PDB file of C-alpha atoms in Angstrom:
ATOM      1  CA  GLY D   1      10.234  -6.000  -8.859  1.00 79.00           C
ATOM      2  CA  ILE D   2       7.378  -3.760  -7.890  1.00 84.00           C
ATOM      3  CA  GLN D   3       4.009  -5.125  -7.427  1.00 91.00           C
ATOM      4  CA  VAL D   4       0.611  -3.596  -8.412  1.00 95.00           C
ATOM      5  CA  GLU D   5      -2.691  -4.820  -7.193  1.00 96.00           C
ATOM      6  CA  GLN D   6      -5.815  -3.391  -8.262  1.00 97.00           C
ATOM      7  CA  SER D   7      -9.282  -4.097  -6.322  1.00 97.00           C
ATOM      8  CA  PRO D   8     -12.149  -5.378  -6.595  1.00 97.00           C
ATOM      9  CA  PRO D   9     -11.334  -7.899  -9.519  1.00 95.00           C
ATOM     10  CA  ASP D  10     -14.869  -7.176 -10.429  1.00 96.00           C
ATOM     11  CA  LEU D  11     -17.714  -4.749 -10.135  1.00 97.00           C
ATOM     12  CA  ILE D  12     -21.261  -4.814 -10.930  1.00 97.00           C
ATOM     13  CA  LEU D  13     -23.325  -1.472 -11.144  1.00 96.00           C
ATOM     14  CA  GLN D  14     -26.517  -0.112 -11.498  1.00 97.00           C
ATOM     15  CA  GLU D  15     -26.994   2.815 -13.755  1.00 97.00           C
ATOM     16  CA  GLY D  16     -26.811   5.938 -11.929  1.00 97.00           C
ATOM     17  CA  ALA D  17     -24.547   4.463  -9.114  1.00 97.00           C
ATOM     18  CA  ASN D  18     -21.173   5.154  -7.731  1.00 97.00           C
ATOM     19  CA  SER D  19     -18.085   3.168  -7.592  1.00 96.00           C
ATOM     20  CA  THR D  20     -14.426   3.689  -5.764  1.00 98.00           C
ATOM     21  CA  LEU D  21     -11.240   1.384  -7.640  1.00 98.00           C
ATOM     22  CA  ARG D  22      -8.500   0.723  -5.690  1.00 98.00           C
ATOM     23  CA  CYS D  23      -4.718   0.687  -6.970  1.00 98.00           C
ATOM     24  CA  ASN D  24      -2.038  -0.231  -4.571  1.00 97.00           C
ATOM     25  CA  PHE D  25       1.679  -0.523  -5.377  1.00 95.00           C
ATOM     26  CA  SER D  26       4.857  -2.178  -3.244  1.00 93.00           C
ATOM     27  CA  ASP D  27       7.454   0.481  -4.140  1.00 89.00           C
ATOM     28  CA  SER D  28       8.136   4.138  -5.164  1.00 86.00           C
ATOM     29  CA  VAL D  29       7.039   5.084  -8.299  1.00 85.00           C
ATOM     30  CA  ASN D  30       7.827   8.264 -10.394  1.00 83.00           C
ATOM     31  CA  ASN D  31       4.089   8.461 -11.687  1.00 84.00           C
ATOM     32  CA  LEU D  32       0.881   6.734 -12.044  1.00 92.00           C
ATOM     33  CA  GLN D  33      -1.753   6.673 -14.939  1.00 93.00           C
ATOM     34  CA  TRP D  34      -5.261   5.459 -15.276  1.00 96.00           C
ATOM     35  CA  PHE D  35      -6.774   3.509 -18.701  1.00 95.00           C
ATOM     36  CA  HIS D  36     -10.128   2.149 -19.203  1.00 96.00           C
ATOM     37  CA  GLN D  37     -10.229  -0.333 -21.941  1.00 94.00           C
ATOM     38  CA  ASN D  38     -13.076  -0.505 -24.192  1.00 89.00           C
ATOM     39  CA  PRO D  39     -15.160  -3.507 -25.177  1.00 85.00           C
ATOM     40  CA  TRP D  40     -12.896  -3.269 -28.031  1.00 84.00           C
ATOM     41  CA  GLY D  41      -9.454  -3.610 -26.334  1.00 87.00           C
ATOM     42  CA  GLN D  42      -8.991   0.282 -26.705  1.00 89.00           C
ATOM     43  CA  LEU D  43      -6.864   1.458 -23.830  1.00 92.00           C
ATOM     44  CA  ILE D  44      -7.843   5.113 -23.661  1.00 91.00           C
ATOM     45  CA  ASN D  45      -5.865   7.274 -20.932  1.00 90.00           C
ATOM     46  CA  LEU D  46      -7.637   8.701 -17.778  1.00 94.00           C
ATOM     47  CA  PHE D  47      -5.521  10.431 -15.682  1.00 93.00           C
ATOM     48  CA  TYR D  48      -1.642  10.863 -15.228  1.00 90.00           C
ATOM     49  CA  ILE D  49      -1.562  11.456 -11.297  1.00 92.00           C
ATOM     50  CA  PRO D  50       1.533  11.159  -9.572  1.00 88.00           C
ATOM     51  CA  SER D  51      -0.010  12.529  -6.805  1.00 91.00           C
ATOM     52  CA  GLY D  52      -2.402  14.509  -5.684  1.00 95.00           C
ATOM     53  CA  THR D  53      -6.091  14.731  -6.869  1.00 97.00           C
ATOM     54  CA  LYS D  54      -7.490  15.283 -10.925  1.00 96.00           C
ATOM     55  CA  GLN D  55     -10.836  15.372 -11.889  1.00 96.00           C
ATOM     56  CA  ASN D  56     -12.385  15.049 -15.321  1.00 95.00           C
ATOM     57  CA  GLY D  57     -16.297  15.161 -15.745  1.00 96.00           C
ATOM     58  CA  ARG D  58     -17.561  12.363 -13.691  1.00 97.00           C
ATOM     59  CA  LEU D  59     -14.236  10.814 -13.022  1.00 97.00           C
ATOM     60  CA  SER D  60     -11.697  11.848 -10.519  1.00 98.00           C
ATOM     61  CA  ALA D  61      -8.439  10.447  -9.464  1.00 97.00           C
ATOM     62  CA  THR D  62      -6.610  10.557  -6.268  1.00 97.00           C
ATOM     63  CA  THR D  63      -2.923   9.302  -5.968  1.00 96.00           C
ATOM     64  CA  VAL D  64      -1.080   9.030  -2.223  1.00 96.00           C
ATOM     65  CA  ALA D  65       2.606   8.604  -3.147  1.00 92.00           C
ATOM     66  CA  THR D  66       3.407   8.311   0.198  1.00 93.00           C
ATOM     67  CA  GLU D  67       1.178   5.563   1.584  1.00 95.00           C
ATOM     68  CA  ARG D  68       1.483   3.977  -1.943  1.00 96.00           C
ATOM     69  CA  TYR D  69      -2.433   3.990  -3.276  1.00 97.00           C
ATOM     70  CA  SER D  70      -4.575   5.450  -5.641  1.00 97.00           C
ATOM     71  CA  LEU D  71      -8.320   5.806  -6.184  1.00 98.00           C
ATOM     72  CA  LEU D  72     -10.372   6.288  -8.984  1.00 98.00           C
ATOM     73  CA  TYR D  73     -13.919   7.475  -7.925  1.00 98.00           C
ATOM     74  CA  ILE D  74     -16.752   7.320 -10.857  1.00 97.00           C
ATOM     75  CA  SER D  75     -19.907   9.134 -10.291  1.00 97.00           C
ATOM     76  CA  SER D  76     -23.220   8.420 -11.742  1.00 97.00           C
ATOM     77  CA  SER D  77     -21.885   5.883 -13.888  1.00 97.00           C
ATOM     78  CA  GLN D  78     -23.327   5.159 -17.403  1.00 96.00           C
ATOM     79  CA  THR D  79     -23.389   1.867 -19.526  1.00 95.00           C
ATOM     80  CA  THR D  80     -20.746   3.381 -21.313  1.00 94.00           C
ATOM     81  CA  ASP D  81     -18.196   3.495 -18.119  1.00 96.00           C
ATOM     82  CA  SER D  82     -18.368  -0.322 -18.650  1.00 95.00           C
ATOM     83  CA  GLY D  83     -15.291  -2.033 -19.275  1.00 95.00           C
ATOM     84  CA  VAL D  84     -11.374  -2.947 -17.491  1.00 96.00           C
ATOM     85  CA  TYR D  85      -9.649  -0.184 -15.411  1.00 97.00           C
ATOM     86  CA  PHE D  86      -6.278  -0.357 -15.127  1.00 96.00           C
ATOM     87  CA  CYS D  87      -3.746   1.250 -13.427  1.00 96.00           C
ATOM     88  CA  ALA D  88      -0.415   1.271 -14.284  1.00 94.00           C
ATOM     89  CA  VAL D  89       2.510   2.672 -12.436  1.00 92.00           C
ATOM     90  CA  ASP D  90       5.664   3.931 -14.492  1.00 81.00           C
ATOM     91  CA  ARG D  91       9.153   3.507 -13.177  1.00 73.00           C
ATOM     92  CA  PHE D  92      11.501   5.464 -15.019  1.00 67.00           C
ATOM     93  CA  SER D  93      14.601   3.442 -15.765  1.00 64.00           C
ATOM     94  CA  GLY D  94      17.153   3.186 -18.253  1.00 61.00           C
ATOM     95  CA  GLY D  95      16.773   6.337 -19.652  1.00 58.00           C
ATOM     96  CA  TYR D  96      13.022   5.508 -20.451  1.00 64.00           C
ATOM     97  CA  ASN D  97       9.715   4.716 -19.058  1.00 68.00           C
ATOM     98  CA  LYS D  98       8.144   1.119 -18.152  1.00 78.00           C
ATOM     99  CA  LEU D  99       4.949   0.672 -17.215  1.00 86.00           C
ATOM    100  CA  ILE D 100       3.904  -2.150 -14.962  1.00 89.00           C
ATOM    101  CA  PHE D 101       0.068  -2.900 -15.228  1.00 93.00           C
ATOM    102  CA  GLY D 102      -2.376  -4.504 -12.551  1.00 95.00           C
ATOM    103  CA  ALA D 103      -4.888  -6.792 -13.349  1.00 94.00           C
ATOM    104  CA  GLY D 104      -7.304  -4.413 -14.194  1.00 95.00           C
ATOM    105  CA  THR D 105     -10.867  -3.975 -12.710  1.00 97.00           C
ATOM    106  CA  ARG D 106     -13.554  -5.337 -14.544  1.00 95.00           C
ATOM    107  CA  LEU D 107     -16.803  -2.865 -14.564  1.00 96.00           C
ATOM    108  CA  ALA D 108     -20.233  -3.870 -15.706  1.00 96.00           C
ATOM    109  CA  VAL D 109     -22.990  -1.112 -15.518  1.00 96.00           C
ATOM    110  CA  HIS D 110     -26.327  -2.006 -16.267  1.00 96.00           C
ATOM    111  CA  PRO D 111     -29.261   0.110 -17.675  1.00 94.00           C
TER     112      PRO D 111
ATOM    113  CA  GLU Y   1      -7.657   8.062 -29.648  1.00 49.00           C
ATOM    114  CA  THR Y   2      -6.078   8.270 -33.443  1.00 71.00           C
ATOM    115  CA  GLY Y   3      -2.722   8.917 -32.550  1.00 93.00           C
ATOM    116  CA  VAL Y   4      -1.463   5.860 -32.786  1.00 95.00           C
ATOM    117  CA  THR Y   5      -3.008   2.956 -35.103  1.00 96.00           C
ATOM    118  CA  GLN Y   6      -2.231  -0.721 -36.010  1.00 97.00           C
ATOM    119  CA  THR Y   7      -3.136  -2.720 -38.624  1.00 97.00           C
ATOM    120  CA  PRO Y   8      -4.237  -5.588 -39.080  1.00 97.00           C
ATOM    121  CA  ARG Y   9      -7.035  -5.050 -36.253  1.00 95.00           C
ATOM    122  CA  HIS Y  10      -7.382  -8.839 -36.767  1.00 96.00           C
ATOM    123  CA  LEU Y  11      -5.164 -11.646 -37.362  1.00 96.00           C
ATOM    124  CA  VAL Y  12      -5.947 -15.167 -38.151  1.00 95.00           C
ATOM    125  CA  MET Y  13      -2.797 -17.456 -38.852  1.00 92.00           C
ATOM    126  CA  GLY Y  14      -1.062 -21.092 -38.285  1.00 90.00           C
ATOM    127  CA  MET Y  15       1.867 -21.940 -36.811  1.00 88.00           C
ATOM    128  CA  THR Y  16       3.815 -21.856 -40.010  1.00 87.00           C
ATOM    129  CA  ASN Y  17       2.443 -18.821 -41.280  1.00 88.00           C
ATOM    130  CA  LYS Y  18       4.699 -15.883 -41.394  1.00 93.00           C
ATOM    131  CA  LYS Y  19       2.949 -12.501 -40.439  1.00 95.00           C
ATOM    132  CA  SER Y  20       3.785  -8.544 -39.572  1.00 97.00           C
ATOM    133  CA  LEU Y  21       2.101  -6.290 -37.338  1.00 98.00           C
ATOM    134  CA  LYS Y  22       2.416  -2.825 -38.102  1.00 98.00           C
ATOM    135  CA  CYS Y  23       1.968   0.219 -35.827  1.00 98.00           C
ATOM    136  CA  GLU Y  24       1.990   3.563 -36.464  1.00 97.00           C
ATOM    137  CA  GLN Y  25       2.090   6.765 -34.277  1.00 96.00           C
ATOM    138  CA  HIS Y  26       1.200  10.264 -35.656  1.00 94.00           C
ATOM    139  CA  LEU Y  27       2.256  12.161 -32.505  1.00 93.00           C
ATOM    140  CA  GLY Y  28       5.635  12.783 -32.985  1.00 92.00           C
ATOM    141  CA  HIS Y  29       6.489  10.805 -30.265  1.00 91.00           C
ATOM    142  CA  ASN Y  30      10.076   9.292 -29.909  1.00 88.00           C
ATOM    143  CA  ALA Y  31       9.566   5.856 -28.074  1.00 89.00           C
ATOM    144  CA  MET Y  32       7.615   3.031 -29.000  1.00 92.00           C
ATOM    145  CA  TYR Y  33       6.334   0.297 -27.358  1.00 92.00           C
ATOM    146  CA  TRP Y  34       4.802  -3.460 -27.887  1.00 95.00           C
ATOM    147  CA  TYR Y  35       2.404  -5.245 -24.941  1.00 95.00           C
ATOM    148  CA  LYS Y  36       0.931  -8.717 -25.189  1.00 95.00           C
ATOM    149  CA  GLN Y  37      -2.381  -8.936 -23.557  1.00 95.00           C
ATOM    150  CA  SER Y  38      -3.045 -12.595 -22.954  1.00 93.00           C
ATOM    151  CA  ALA Y  39      -6.702 -13.339 -21.413  1.00 86.00           C
ATOM    152  CA  LYS Y  40      -6.766 -13.089 -17.511  1.00 75.00           C
ATOM    153  CA  LYS Y  41      -2.968 -11.619 -17.406  1.00 82.00           C
ATOM    154  CA  PRO Y  42      -1.871  -8.059 -17.066  1.00 84.00           C
ATOM    155  CA  LEU Y  43      -0.635  -6.430 -19.492  1.00 90.00           C
ATOM    156  CA  GLU Y  44       2.781  -7.522 -20.820  1.00 90.00           C
ATOM    157  CA  LEU Y  45       5.771  -5.505 -22.004  1.00 90.00           C
ATOM    158  CA  MET Y  46       7.098  -7.239 -24.782  1.00 93.00           C
ATOM    159  CA  PHE Y  47       9.758  -4.211 -26.145  1.00 92.00           C
ATOM    160  CA  VAL Y  48      10.759  -0.692 -26.083  1.00 90.00           C
ATOM    161  CA  TYR Y  49      12.110   1.320 -29.283  1.00 90.00           C
ATOM    162  CA  SER Y  50      13.463   4.902 -27.739  1.00 83.00           C
ATOM    163  CA  LEU Y  51      15.121   7.038 -30.784  1.00 79.00           C
ATOM    164  CA  GLU Y  52      14.630   3.602 -33.392  1.00 77.00           C
ATOM    165  CA  GLU Y  53      17.025   1.547 -30.830  1.00 79.00           C
ATOM    166  CA  ARG Y  54      15.842  -1.142 -28.866  1.00 80.00           C
ATOM    167  CA  VAL Y  55      16.290  -0.432 -25.047  1.00 76.00           C
ATOM    168  CA  GLU Y  56      14.388  -3.539 -23.668  1.00 75.00           C
ATOM    169  CA  ASN Y  57      13.249  -7.099 -24.461  1.00 75.00           C
ATOM    170  CA  ASN Y  58      11.290  -8.605 -21.987  1.00 75.00           C
ATOM    171  CA  SER Y  59      12.727 -12.215 -22.484  1.00 83.00           C
ATOM    172  CA  VAL Y  60      10.319 -12.633 -25.617  1.00 91.00           C
ATOM    173  CA  PRO Y  61      10.771 -15.798 -27.230  1.00 92.00           C
ATOM    174  CA  SER Y  62      12.911 -15.640 -30.785  1.00 92.00           C
ATOM    175  CA  ARG Y  63       9.549 -16.195 -33.070  1.00 94.00           C
ATOM    176  CA  PHE Y  64       8.799 -12.607 -32.191  1.00 95.00           C
ATOM    177  CA  SER Y  65      11.036 -10.130 -33.987  1.00 94.00           C
ATOM    178  CA  PRO Y  66      10.274  -6.340 -33.929  1.00 94.00           C
ATOM    179  CA  GLU Y  67      11.752  -3.558 -36.006  1.00 95.00           C
ATOM    180  CA  CYS Y  68      12.056   0.157 -35.935  1.00 94.00           C
ATOM    181  CA  PRO Y  69      12.311   1.890 -39.393  1.00 93.00           C
ATOM    182  CA  ASN Y  70      11.777   5.494 -37.792  1.00 92.00           C
ATOM    183  CA  SER Y  71      10.433   6.844 -35.194  1.00 90.00           C
ATOM    184  CA  SER Y  72       7.002   7.046 -36.161  1.00 95.00           C
ATOM    185  CA  HIS Y  73       6.703   3.125 -37.523  1.00 96.00           C
ATOM    186  CA  LEU Y  74       7.188  -0.164 -35.635  1.00 96.00           C
ATOM    187  CA  PHE Y  75       6.466  -3.416 -36.454  1.00 97.00           C
ATOM    188  CA  LEU Y  76       6.496  -6.928 -34.839  1.00 97.00           C
ATOM    189  CA  HIS Y  77       7.082  -9.935 -36.922  1.00 97.00           C
ATOM    190  CA  LEU Y  78       5.912 -13.033 -36.304  1.00 95.00           C
ATOM    191  CA  HIS Y  79       6.710 -16.750 -37.264  1.00 93.00           C
ATOM    192  CA  THR Y  80       6.155 -20.044 -36.393  1.00 93.00           C
ATOM    193  CA  LEU Y  81       4.099 -19.091 -33.117  1.00 93.00           C
ATOM    194  CA  GLN Y  82       2.066 -21.383 -30.840  1.00 93.00           C
ATOM    195  CA  PRO Y  83      -1.338 -21.270 -30.355  1.00 93.00           C
ATOM    196  CA  GLU Y  84      -0.874 -19.632 -26.834  1.00 93.00           C
ATOM    197  CA  ASP Y  85       0.692 -16.505 -28.559  1.00 95.00           C
ATOM    198  CA  SER Y  86      -2.677 -16.118 -29.568  1.00 96.00           C
ATOM    199  CA  ALA Y  87      -3.536 -12.093 -27.491  1.00 96.00           C
ATOM    200  CA  LEU Y  88      -4.123  -8.848 -28.270  1.00 96.00           C
ATOM    201  CA  TYR Y  89      -1.249  -7.189 -28.810  1.00 97.00           C
ATOM    202  CA  LEU Y  90      -1.274  -3.533 -27.856  1.00 96.00           C
ATOM    203  CA  CYS Y  91       1.471  -0.533 -29.601  1.00 96.00           C
ATOM    204  CA  ALA Y  92       2.014   2.449 -27.577  1.00 94.00           C
ATOM    205  CA  SER Y  93       4.075   5.443 -27.808  1.00 92.00           C
ATOM    206  CA  SER Y  94       5.396   8.522 -25.690  1.00 88.00           C
ATOM    207  CA  GLN Y  95       7.674  11.232 -25.622  1.00 85.00           C
ATOM    208  CA  ASP Y  96      10.878  10.202 -24.226  1.00 71.00           C
ATOM    209  CA  ARG Y  97      11.884  13.612 -22.780  1.00 64.00           C
ATOM    210  CA  GLY Y  98      14.728  11.789 -20.509  1.00 60.00           C
ATOM    211  CA  ASP Y  99      12.858  12.414 -17.313  1.00 58.00           C
ATOM    212  CA  THR Y 100       9.625  11.124 -15.366  1.00 55.00           C
ATOM    213  CA  THR Y 101       6.916  12.681 -16.877  1.00 59.00           C
ATOM    214  CA  ASP Y 102       5.996  10.207 -19.990  1.00 69.00           C
ATOM    215  CA  THR Y 103       3.041   9.602 -20.782  1.00 80.00           C
ATOM    216  CA  GLN Y 104       2.254   6.494 -23.068  1.00 86.00           C
ATOM    217  CA  TYR Y 105      -0.478   6.641 -25.536  1.00 90.00           C
ATOM    218  CA  PHE Y 106      -2.246   3.111 -26.865  1.00 93.00           C
ATOM    219  CA  GLY Y 107      -3.459   1.979 -30.668  1.00 95.00           C
ATOM    220  CA  PRO Y 108      -6.692  -0.130 -30.565  1.00 93.00           C
ATOM    221  CA  GLY Y 109      -4.436  -3.384 -30.803  1.00 95.00           C
ATOM    222  CA  THR Y 110      -4.467  -6.528 -33.242  1.00 96.00           C
ATOM    223  CA  ARG Y 111      -6.223  -9.306 -31.978  1.00 95.00           C
ATOM    224  CA  LEU Y 112      -4.202 -12.364 -32.872  1.00 96.00           C
ATOM    225  CA  THR Y 113      -5.127 -15.818 -33.374  1.00 95.00           C
ATOM    226  CA  VAL Y 114      -3.117 -18.967 -33.718  1.00 94.00           C
ATOM    227  CA  LEU Y 115      -4.414 -22.304 -35.294  1.00 92.00           C
TER     228      LEU Y 115
END
């Protein structure tokens, strides 16, 4: 099956720093989503980005589908950005969508 | 996000107990999902319901039994669980339009501990 790899697995930042998280996938996909899981377990949709670039405040994402990777940029990080960031790819099969998740990048932002 | 709610948020049960997890979505979606998140493992899809019909069962043990009485509600019935079943159980929903533009929205999860 399709493999989703995220890097780095862990990241520690000082507040105000910028960072880039990477997601590689092993096969063509229909779509890709980025999620943030907060310390209480809630998964929050960040981006739905099959290709191209999107921005939302201090966060932006770029997916290059032909090269099978996506990047999540966090600028001017804040302590509230701490948590786990997941990339999930979407393979449409059998009439419904099936998300396959990477292992995540655990981010800790220190004041 | 409050579009998908889950109850209870925390559950502690013995191996001989029977309990149920509940998920409700208020987004008008027609597909619902159960995921399991164990420590240090990626989220694993357990079940998918589309239009109240189960369309995927990822080799989940029979001690987990899903139920989808309508498009807004999804249950996960638990019985004779094992300690290794302790995990965060997440529910999600999406609008299954039969194309590739689906986006899944997640509930806050139920943290289950099996003693």
